[in-house]
């Protein structure tokens, strides 16, 4: 005699529909709602077909988020270190867990994903940031399907949610990234050490990324020929198998020449060296004699805070932000210097040349960095129009 299907029942304390399968309760939503009946029929169909997976049906969104972040910590690594993508994933998942963390993954769909997106809008996230976060959530669901933690229908349904369009949603629009005015660039020079100021100048003449300027070593620079070639040991598109070559012309060579050393593995721009130079300058400018206790003081073997052997993108950015505050000018980040270089390259040599120097695979990306040369267009029209 065939087994009778488990019954659709009311769970009185919560008002939800419930079905017990193999001794475990599965909640289906509001009792007697069309959605709860659909979920009941889907579970019973799986049970009758022998494909019912209790662990899959009981997996919550918050638990899946934990599993995916653990996966991301192992997957998104470069040179043995986590990439910034891990932090971006964690940021994207916070509104999801806050809004739907207790929901079952099997019950998650487009409507709930849109509700999470509405929460991001309420939090004043920028529209482009919201679209990127939704793509990361969808990527998590795809990973869940790939590892048999969720049904394909969950991912396919959420994949159908289209991104927010400019001017057609309540999401905040982010201001376009512009080149840094040269007056603002020059204003920070008195408040930065020589290493950081050289890195800024190097970005302006080469268009390299902030992180690429931070990790320059002699071992990565081919100095044969009139134009040197710098191949960063790590770069943004490395995981795509692309090669990154930054060419250093006469201006760049003059900038880095004082930092070249016999040690090929040493970073050209070193916080340790900058700290030593700063301390030496302070000692030279000292007006009062050093006390015996100060003269006898020895450096600690393991200080709590110590200068590193190279700058990091975050510390580079913070140093410029601090200099901007001291100079009483609008804050700007070193990545915007890439926009300065792109604009000048496009003005002098055209879009394709700018794309090649910046290392972009598509010209559309370069156009996001390079401002149009409206002055040239104005002169042309004044002459012919």
Short mmCIF file of C-alpha atoms in Angstrom, two decimals:
data_model
loop_
_atom_site.label_atom_id
_atom_site.label_comp_id
_atom_site.label_asym_id
_atom_site.label_seq_id
_atom_site.Cartn_x
_atom_site.Cartn_y
_atom_site.Cartn_z
CA UNK A 1 0.00 0.00 0.00
CA UNK A 2 1.55 3.39 -0.99
CA UNK A 3 2.43 5.88 1.73
CA UNK A 4 0.02 8.76 2.26
CA UNK A 5 1.48 12.24 1.56
CA UNK A 6 2.15 14.44 4.60
CA UNK A 7 -0.73 16.81 5.34
CA UNK A 8 -0.98 20.55 4.85
CA UNK A 9 -1.63 21.88 8.37
CA UNK A 10 -1.85 25.12 10.36
CA UNK A 11 0.87 26.02 12.82
CA UNK A 12 -1.24 28.04 15.29
CA UNK A 13 1.57 29.90 17.16
CA UNK A 14 2.82 31.55 13.93
CA UNK A 15 -0.24 31.41 11.68
CA UNK A 16 1.83 29.72 8.98
CA UNK A 17 1.08 26.67 6.91
CA UNK A 18 3.25 23.70 7.77
CA UNK A 19 4.04 20.23 6.49
CA UNK A 20 6.05 17.64 8.40
CA UNK A 21 8.24 15.39 6.28
CA UNK A 22 10.40 12.69 7.82
CA UNK A 23 9.77 14.14 11.27
CA UNK A 24 10.87 17.68 10.35
CA UNK A 25 8.63 20.74 10.00
CA UNK A 26 8.74 22.86 6.85
CA UNK A 27 6.93 26.21 6.99
CA UNK A 28 5.21 27.32 3.81
CA UNK A 29 4.11 30.88 4.50
CA UNK A 30 0.75 32.36 5.51
CA UNK A 31 -1.85 29.66 6.06
CA UNK A 32 -4.25 29.06 3.14
CA UNK A 33 -2.46 31.54 0.89
CA UNK A 34 -1.91 30.58 -2.77
CA UNK A 35 1.87 30.76 -2.25
CA UNK A 36 1.76 28.31 0.65
CA UNK A 37 -0.30 25.82 -1.37
CA UNK A 38 2.16 26.09 -4.28
CA UNK A 39 5.09 25.40 -1.96
CA UNK A 40 3.24 22.46 -0.40
CA UNK A 41 2.57 20.93 -3.81
CA UNK A 42 6.20 21.44 -4.84
CA UNK A 43 7.52 19.71 -1.70
CA UNK A 44 5.09 16.83 -2.04
CA UNK A 45 6.04 16.39 -5.70
CA UNK A 46 9.69 16.12 -4.65
CA UNK A 47 8.76 13.72 -1.84
CA UNK A 48 6.76 11.48 -4.15
CA UNK A 49 9.52 11.60 -6.79
CA UNK A 50 12.23 10.68 -4.28
CA UNK A 51 14.18 13.92 -4.83
CA UNK A 52 13.31 15.61 -1.55
CA UNK A 53 16.40 16.95 0.27
CA UNK A 54 15.66 18.00 3.87
CA UNK A 55 18.94 19.91 4.27
CA UNK A 56 18.35 21.86 1.08
CA UNK A 57 14.80 22.77 2.06
CA UNK A 58 15.81 23.91 5.55
CA UNK A 59 18.79 26.05 4.49
CA UNK A 60 18.25 29.70 5.44
CA UNK A 61 19.50 32.75 3.59
CA UNK A 62 21.73 33.78 6.51
CA UNK A 63 23.33 30.33 6.63
CA UNK A 64 23.91 30.39 2.88
CA UNK A 65 25.51 33.84 3.22
CA UNK A 66 27.98 32.46 5.77
CA UNK A 67 28.86 29.54 3.51
CA UNK A 68 29.35 31.84 0.51
CA UNK A 69 31.59 34.28 2.40
CA UNK A 70 33.73 31.37 3.56
CA UNK A 71 33.99 30.25 -0.06
CA UNK A 72 34.84 33.81 -1.17
CA UNK A 73 37.69 34.03 1.37
CA UNK A 74 39.32 31.05 -0.31
CA UNK A 75 38.40 31.83 -3.92
CA UNK A 76 39.10 35.57 -4.18
CA UNK A 77 42.80 35.56 -3.36
CA UNK A 78 45.81 37.07 -5.07
CA UNK A 79 49.38 36.37 -4.03
CA UNK A 80 48.11 34.60 -0.92
CA UNK A 81 45.95 37.52 0.25
CA UNK A 82 42.22 38.19 0.10
CA UNK A 83 41.18 40.66 -2.56
CA UNK A 84 38.79 43.57 -2.00
CA UNK A 85 36.00 41.48 -3.59
CA UNK A 86 35.51 39.68 -0.25
CA UNK A 87 34.68 42.97 1.48
CA UNK A 88 32.38 43.95 -1.40
CA UNK A 89 30.50 40.65 -1.07
CA UNK A 90 30.10 41.11 2.69
CA UNK A 91 28.75 44.63 2.15
CA UNK A 92 26.26 43.40 -0.46
CA UNK A 93 24.99 40.59 1.79
CA UNK A 94 24.31 42.74 4.89
CA UNK A 95 20.95 44.15 3.69
CA UNK A 96 20.02 40.69 2.40
CA UNK A 97 20.61 39.04 5.78
CA UNK A 98 18.90 41.89 7.64
CA UNK A 99 15.81 41.67 5.43
CA UNK A 100 15.53 37.96 4.59
CA UNK A 101 18.09 36.18 6.76
CA UNK A 102 15.53 33.86 8.39
CA UNK A 103 13.82 32.98 5.12
CA UNK A 104 14.48 29.62 3.53
CA UNK A 105 16.59 29.77 0.39
CA UNK A 106 14.01 27.55 -1.30
CA UNK A 107 11.41 30.31 -0.74
CA UNK A 108 13.60 33.18 -1.90
CA UNK A 109 12.63 34.71 -5.22
CA UNK A 110 12.45 37.87 -7.32
CA UNK A 111 9.97 39.66 -5.04
CA UNK A 112 12.15 39.22 -1.98
CA UNK A 113 15.23 40.24 -3.93
CA UNK A 114 13.43 43.44 -4.98
CA UNK A 115 12.52 44.03 -1.32
CA UNK A 116 16.22 43.78 -0.44
CA UNK A 117 16.98 46.22 -3.25
CA UNK A 118 14.38 48.64 -1.86
CA UNK A 119 16.17 48.44 1.48
CA UNK A 120 19.42 49.44 -0.24
CA UNK A 121 17.60 52.43 -1.75
CA UNK A 122 16.32 53.37 1.72
CA UNK A 123 19.91 53.23 2.99
CA UNK A 124 20.84 55.82 0.32
CA UNK A 125 23.12 53.52 -1.65
CA UNK A 126 24.04 54.75 -5.12
CA UNK A 127 22.18 53.15 -8.03
CA UNK A 128 25.34 51.65 -9.57
CA UNK A 129 26.35 50.25 -6.19
CA UNK A 130 22.90 48.68 -5.74
CA UNK A 131 23.09 46.99 -9.15
CA UNK A 132 26.55 45.63 -8.31
CA UNK A 133 25.30 44.32 -4.94
CA UNK A 134 22.31 42.59 -6.56
CA UNK A 135 24.66 40.92 -9.06
CA UNK A 136 26.76 39.62 -6.15
CA UNK A 137 23.65 38.23 -4.43
CA UNK A 138 22.65 36.51 -7.68
CA UNK A 139 26.19 35.14 -7.97
CA UNK A 140 25.78 33.63 -4.49
CA UNK A 141 22.56 31.90 -5.58
CA UNK A 142 24.31 30.54 -8.68
CA UNK A 143 27.05 29.14 -6.41
CA UNK A 144 24.34 27.57 -4.23
CA UNK A 145 22.79 25.86 -7.25
CA UNK A 146 26.21 24.71 -8.44
CA UNK A 147 26.83 23.05 -5.07
CA UNK A 148 23.32 21.57 -4.82
CA UNK A 149 22.33 23.83 -1.93
CA UNK A 150 19.38 25.33 -3.81
CA UNK A 151 17.07 24.54 -6.69
CA UNK A 152 17.91 26.04 -10.11
CA UNK A 153 14.55 27.84 -10.09
CA UNK A 154 15.76 30.06 -7.22
CA UNK A 155 18.70 31.35 -9.23
CA UNK A 156 16.80 31.58 -12.53
CA UNK A 157 14.02 33.59 -10.91
CA UNK A 158 16.37 36.10 -9.27
CA UNK A 159 18.45 36.37 -12.44
CA UNK A 160 15.36 37.77 -14.16
CA UNK A 161 15.45 40.89 -11.93
CA UNK A 162 16.74 43.69 -14.15
CA UNK A 163 19.09 46.39 -12.92
CA UNK A 164 17.90 49.84 -11.94
CA UNK A 165 17.99 52.30 -14.84
CA UNK A 166 19.16 55.87 -14.56
CA UNK A 167 16.27 58.26 -13.92
CA UNK A 168 13.76 55.43 -13.52
CA UNK A 169 14.12 54.63 -9.83
CA UNK A 170 14.33 56.37 -6.46
CA UNK A 171 17.96 55.30 -6.05
CA UNK A 172 20.56 57.99 -5.56
CA UNK A 173 22.73 58.76 -8.57
CA UNK A 174 26.45 58.93 -7.89
CA UNK A 175 28.43 61.84 -9.28
CA UNK A 176 30.71 60.92 -12.19
CA UNK A 177 34.39 60.62 -11.31
CA UNK A 178 36.32 63.58 -12.68
CA UNK A 179 40.04 64.34 -12.96
CA UNK A 180 41.56 66.16 -9.99
CA UNK A 181 42.08 69.89 -10.63
CA UNK A 182 45.83 70.51 -10.80
CA UNK A 183 45.50 73.28 -8.21
CA UNK A 184 44.17 70.68 -5.74
CA UNK A 185 46.97 68.28 -6.65
CA UNK A 186 49.66 70.90 -5.99
CA UNK A 187 47.98 72.02 -2.77
CA UNK A 188 48.78 68.74 -0.96
CA UNK A 189 52.53 68.74 -1.70
CA UNK A 190 53.58 70.55 1.53
CA UNK A 191 51.72 68.00 3.64
CA UNK A 192 53.15 64.81 2.08
CA UNK A 193 56.52 63.09 2.31
CA UNK A 194 58.75 62.94 -0.78
CA UNK A 195 57.81 59.32 -1.52
CA UNK A 196 54.07 60.02 -1.66
CA UNK A 197 54.50 63.18 -3.73
CA UNK A 198 56.64 61.24 -6.22
CA UNK A 199 53.96 58.54 -6.47
CA UNK A 200 51.39 61.22 -7.30
CA UNK A 201 53.60 62.69 -10.03
CA UNK A 202 54.30 59.19 -11.36
CA UNK A 203 50.59 58.47 -11.70
CA UNK A 204 50.05 61.71 -13.59
CA UNK A 205 52.68 60.91 -16.24
CA UNK A 206 52.01 57.16 -16.61
CA UNK A 207 48.32 56.63 -15.76
CA UNK A 208 49.16 53.68 -13.50
CA UNK A 209 46.79 52.59 -10.74
CA UNK A 210 47.52 53.58 -7.11
CA UNK A 211 48.27 49.99 -6.13
CA UNK A 212 50.70 49.62 -9.03
CA UNK A 213 52.62 52.69 -7.84
CA UNK A 214 52.78 51.28 -4.30
CA UNK A 215 54.44 47.98 -5.22
CA UNK A 216 57.15 49.10 -7.65
CA UNK A 217 60.43 47.17 -7.33
CA UNK A 218 63.67 47.14 -9.25
CA UNK A 219 63.03 43.48 -10.07
CA UNK A 220 59.86 44.46 -11.98
CA UNK A 221 61.45 47.19 -14.14
CA UNK A 222 63.21 46.40 -17.42
CA UNK A 223 65.62 49.33 -17.92
CA UNK A 224 66.97 48.24 -21.29
CA UNK A 225 66.12 50.68 -24.05
CA UNK A 226 65.11 54.31 -24.10
CA UNK A 227 61.70 53.57 -22.58
CA UNK A 228 61.62 51.36 -19.49
CA UNK A 229 58.96 48.67 -18.99
CA UNK A 230 57.41 48.09 -15.56
CA UNK A 231 55.55 44.78 -15.07
CA UNK A 232 53.76 44.82 -11.70
CA UNK A 233 54.04 41.61 -9.72
CA UNK A 234 50.29 41.89 -9.09
CA UNK A 235 47.61 43.81 -10.97
CA UNK A 236 43.84 44.13 -11.31
CA UNK A 237 43.29 41.85 -14.34
CA UNK A 238 45.88 39.24 -13.42
CA UNK A 239 43.22 36.57 -12.78
CA UNK A 240 42.01 37.01 -16.39
CA UNK A 241 45.44 35.97 -17.68
CA UNK A 242 46.21 39.44 -19.06
CA UNK A 243 49.66 40.95 -19.00
CA UNK A 244 50.12 44.46 -17.61
CA UNK A 245 53.03 46.56 -18.85
CA UNK A 246 53.50 50.18 -17.78
CA UNK A 247 56.00 52.09 -19.88
CA UNK A 248 58.20 54.63 -18.13
CA UNK A 249 59.37 57.52 -20.29
CA UNK A 250 61.98 60.19 -19.53
CA UNK A 251 59.78 62.07 -17.03
CA UNK A 252 58.93 58.90 -15.09
CA UNK A 253 62.56 57.79 -15.12
CA UNK A 254 63.67 61.09 -13.59
CA UNK A 255 61.02 60.75 -10.88
CA UNK A 256 62.04 57.25 -9.74
CA UNK A 257 65.81 57.61 -10.23
CA UNK A 258 66.49 58.76 -6.60
CA UNK A 259 64.71 55.64 -5.31
CA UNK A 260 66.60 53.04 -7.36
CA UNK A 261 68.83 50.77 -5.26
CA UNK A 262 71.06 47.71 -5.59
CA UNK A 263 68.47 45.57 -3.78
CA UNK A 264 66.19 44.45 -6.61
CA UNK A 265 63.54 43.04 -4.26
CA UNK A 266 63.19 46.26 -2.28
CA UNK A 267 60.14 48.46 -2.86
CA UNK A 268 61.00 51.82 -4.40
CA UNK A 269 58.65 53.76 -2.13
CA UNK A 270 59.11 52.70 1.47
CA UNK A 271 57.26 54.05 4.55
CA UNK A 272 60.25 52.90 6.63
CA UNK A 273 62.61 55.12 4.65
CA UNK A 274 60.15 58.00 4.76
CA UNK A 275 59.88 57.66 8.55
CA UNK A 276 63.69 57.57 8.91
CA UNK A 277 64.04 60.72 6.78
CA UNK A 278 61.36 62.49 8.77
CA UNK A 279 63.06 61.62 12.08
CA UNK A 280 66.44 62.75 10.73
CA UNK A 281 64.95 66.11 9.70
CA UNK A 282 63.40 66.54 13.13
CA UNK A 283 66.73 65.84 14.80
CA UNK A 284 68.50 68.39 12.59
CA UNK A 285 65.89 71.03 13.39
CA UNK A 286 65.86 70.29 17.11
CA UNK A 287 66.40 73.47 19.17
CA UNK A 288 66.86 71.95 22.65
CA UNK A 289 69.48 69.31 23.61
CA UNK A 290 68.38 65.70 23.94
CA UNK A 291 67.99 64.49 27.54
CA UNK A 292 70.11 61.52 28.75
CA UNK A 293 67.01 59.31 29.01
CA UNK A 294 66.05 60.09 25.40
CA UNK A 295 69.60 59.44 24.19
CA UNK A 296 69.66 56.07 25.98
CA UNK A 297 66.26 55.01 24.64
CA UNK A 298 66.39 51.89 22.47
CA UNK A 299 63.82 50.98 19.81
CA UNK A 300 61.35 48.29 20.78
CA UNK A 301 61.86 44.82 19.34
CA UNK A 302 58.16 44.43 18.51
CA UNK A 303 56.46 47.83 18.43
CA UNK A 304 52.68 47.93 18.27
CA UNK A 305 52.79 50.21 15.24
CA UNK A 306 55.68 50.15 12.81
CA UNK A 307 56.18 51.48 9.29
CA UNK A 308 55.91 48.78 6.63
CA UNK A 309 58.25 48.00 3.78
CA UNK A 310 55.80 49.32 1.16
CA UNK A 311 52.75 51.51 0.96
CA UNK A 312 49.29 50.03 0.50
CA UNK A 313 46.50 51.51 -1.56
CA UNK A 314 44.46 52.21 1.58
CA UNK A 315 47.29 53.96 3.44
CA UNK A 316 48.16 55.94 0.28
CA UNK A 317 44.54 57.09 0.01
CA UNK A 318 44.34 58.00 3.71
CA UNK A 319 47.56 60.03 3.51
CA UNK A 320 46.16 62.09 0.61
CA UNK A 321 42.83 62.56 2.41
CA UNK A 322 44.70 63.83 5.48
CA UNK A 323 46.74 66.22 3.29
CA UNK A 324 43.53 67.52 1.66
CA UNK A 325 42.08 68.36 5.08
CA UNK A 326 45.27 70.18 6.09
CA UNK A 327 45.27 72.08 2.79
CA UNK A 328 41.54 72.89 3.24
CA UNK A 329 40.54 71.62 -0.21
CA UNK A 330 37.93 69.08 -1.37
CA UNK A 331 38.93 65.47 -0.73
CA UNK A 332 40.24 63.50 -3.69
CA UNK A 333 41.57 59.97 -4.07
CA UNK A 334 44.68 58.80 -5.96
CA UNK A 335 42.58 56.76 -8.38
CA UNK A 336 41.30 60.02 -9.86
CA UNK A 337 44.84 60.80 -11.01
CA UNK A 338 44.32 58.02 -13.55
CA UNK A 339 41.50 60.13 -14.99
CA UNK A 340 43.90 63.07 -15.29
CA UNK A 341 46.38 60.97 -17.27
CA UNK A 342 43.64 59.45 -19.43
CA UNK A 343 42.26 62.87 -20.35
CA UNK A 344 45.67 64.20 -21.36
CA UNK A 345 46.50 61.06 -23.35
CA UNK A 346 43.20 61.20 -25.21
CA UNK A 347 43.67 64.90 -25.96
CA UNK A 348 47.18 64.41 -27.36
CA UNK A 349 47.07 60.98 -28.98
CA UNK A 350 43.44 59.83 -29.25
CA UNK A 351 41.21 57.28 -27.54
CA UNK A 352 42.97 54.14 -28.79
CA UNK A 353 46.36 55.33 -27.53
CA UNK A 354 44.84 56.15 -24.13
CA UNK A 355 43.25 52.68 -24.00
CA UNK A 356 46.58 50.98 -24.67
CA UNK A 357 48.52 52.98 -22.09
CA UNK A 358 45.88 52.52 -19.39
CA UNK A 359 45.70 48.77 -20.05
CA UNK A 360 41.98 48.60 -20.84
CA UNK A 361 40.66 45.77 -22.99
CA UNK A 362 37.72 47.88 -24.25
CA UNK A 363 37.60 51.49 -25.42
CA UNK A 364 34.30 51.98 -23.59
CA UNK A 365 36.14 51.63 -20.30
CA UNK A 366 38.68 54.25 -21.32
CA UNK A 367 35.88 56.70 -22.14
CA UNK A 368 34.78 56.49 -18.50
CA UNK A 369 38.24 57.74 -17.51
CA UNK A 370 39.00 60.25 -20.27
CA UNK A 371 37.12 63.54 -20.36
CA UNK A 372 36.15 64.88 -23.77
CA UNK A 373 38.37 67.68 -25.03
CA UNK A 374 35.66 70.33 -25.40
CA UNK A 375 38.23 73.09 -25.90
CA UNK A 376 39.38 71.46 -29.15
CA UNK A 377 35.76 71.05 -30.31
CA UNK A 378 35.09 74.71 -29.49
CA UNK A 379 38.12 75.86 -31.53
CA UNK A 380 37.11 73.67 -34.49
CA UNK A 381 33.58 75.02 -34.58
CA UNK A 382 34.84 78.57 -34.20
CA UNK A 383 37.00 78.02 -37.31
CA UNK A 384 34.51 76.19 -39.54
CA UNK A 385 31.10 77.12 -38.18
#
